[in-house]
Structure formats: C-alpha cells, structure tokens
C-alpha angles and dihedrals in degrees: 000000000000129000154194100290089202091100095042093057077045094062092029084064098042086059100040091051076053108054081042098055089049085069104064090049101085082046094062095040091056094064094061082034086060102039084048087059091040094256118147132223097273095050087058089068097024089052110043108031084136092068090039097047081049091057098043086052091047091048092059102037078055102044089045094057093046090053096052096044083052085062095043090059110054080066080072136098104157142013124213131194095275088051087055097055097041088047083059095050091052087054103047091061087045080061102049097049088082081064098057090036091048083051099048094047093046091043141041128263117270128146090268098057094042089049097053096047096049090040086072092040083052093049091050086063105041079059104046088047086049083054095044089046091045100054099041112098096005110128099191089056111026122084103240091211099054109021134182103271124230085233089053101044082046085044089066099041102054088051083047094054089042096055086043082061085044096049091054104044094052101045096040103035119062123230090020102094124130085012099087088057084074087067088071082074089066099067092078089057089046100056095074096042087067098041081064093046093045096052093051087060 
C-alpha cells in the first residue's frame, strides 16, 4: 500500500528542526554555568570554542542532509511501509548526532571520539543513498515526471564511499581525526570526473 508522502516530510521535518534545536542546548547552559564560576561574557566564547565549532559542524552536517533529503523527495509521489522504516531510520541517526557532538565538545580529540562521531555521519549517509536507491526506478514510488537521476543516485553514493574512507581513517589512524572529514569536499570535484568517465562508456 503506498501514500501521499506529504505527511511523512511533514513529520521528517518536525523531527529534523528538533534534533537542530538540541545543539545549541549545551551552548545556553554554559552561560549561567560561567557567571556561576565568576566567568564573564567573553570567557563563555574564549573558553569554550571546542563546544561551539562542534555546533557549528553539527548544524551543517545536519542541514546538509536535510537538505538533501528535501531534494530526494520531490522525486516522490508515494511511500510505502519499507520507505517508513528506512526514513526512521534516517532520522534516528539525525537524532543521535546531538550525543557524539556533545562528546567531542566536552572531550579531547582522539581516534574514538572522532569515530564515533563520523560513524554516524557515516550512517546518515548509508541511509540517505538506501532512500535514494530505493526510490530510483521504482515505479510505485518515483514521480515520472521528475524522477531520481542516475547522476543523483551516483551523487550519494560517491559522498557515502567517501565518508566510509573518513570514517576509517579517523577512527583507525591515529592523529588523523576530524581530518578525514575534510575528504567529503572531494565529492564535488568527483562528480565530474566520473561524467566524463561515464560518457566515454
């Protein structure tokens, strides 16, 4: 049985301006946390640029995702029961991400921290390419009008093989960490690379 997926994008961004909001939490109890200790204004953002670069990070890898989930889904028409449960499962890792930012703000860098934190970007991403692979070609879910392009679907995958790389890199060699988060920016510049590939085939 499949549906209008307007209600579930509805509930999809419910949850997203959620899990976004959580970040900035830890931020706002910090200022009563420094008066208390007799801090001033300036040592709440002098003091603690670790928790507040995490944010930032966290607030674009969300917003990214979101945005790319927007994209995906005004390929679709309908949902059906396997969609749901892989959109969860999207979302669940969109709401753990607040627990592995708040970790790497409150502690220092180290291969597990960073590992943890890009194994649920990584996550993310397995989960947004499964969507996207899910809904490509499938005529009972994909608009026919506006379908899921090859260059899209391959689009997702490659940012999902490069955060597999990432992932490894920062959990298994040591002094790498948030580093490998810096491949990701390769996947523009690998896109064309394979357009050309692609139209020699």
């Amino acid at each position: 049985m499949t549906r209008d997926p307007d209600r579930l994008v509805l509930f999809t961004d419910a949850v997203v301006a959620i899990a976004i909001t959580l970040l900035v939490l830890p931020l706002v109890d910090l200022v009563p946390e420094v008066r208390a200790e007799g801090g001033d204004a300036v040592s709440v953002v002098t003091d603690h640029w670790q928790e507040i670069f995490t944010f930032l990070l966290s607030f674009v890898v969300i917003a990214n995702f979101w945005l790319g989930h927007h994209r995906l889904f005004e390929h679709v028409r309908a949902y059906n029961s396997a969609m749901i449960r892989l959109n969860l499962l999207w979302l669940l890792t969109i709401v753990v991400l607040p627990f592995p930012t708040e970790i790497i703000g409150a502690f220092p860098s180290n291969r597990f921290t960073a590992g943890f934190y890009t194994g649920t970007i990584l996550a993310l991403s397995i989960c947004q390419s499964a969507i996207a692979w899910m809904i490509h070609g499938h005529k009972e879910l994909e608009n026919p009008d506006n379908p899921v392009s090859r260059e899209g679907l391959v689009g997702s995958l490659i940012l999902t093989g490069l955060t597999v790389v990432a992932f490894l890199l920062a959990a298994f060699v040591p002094g790498v960490n948030f580093y490998a988060l810096l491949l990701l920016l390769l996947s523009p510049i690998l896109m064309p690379i394979w357009r050309r590939t692609s139209a020699k085939v």
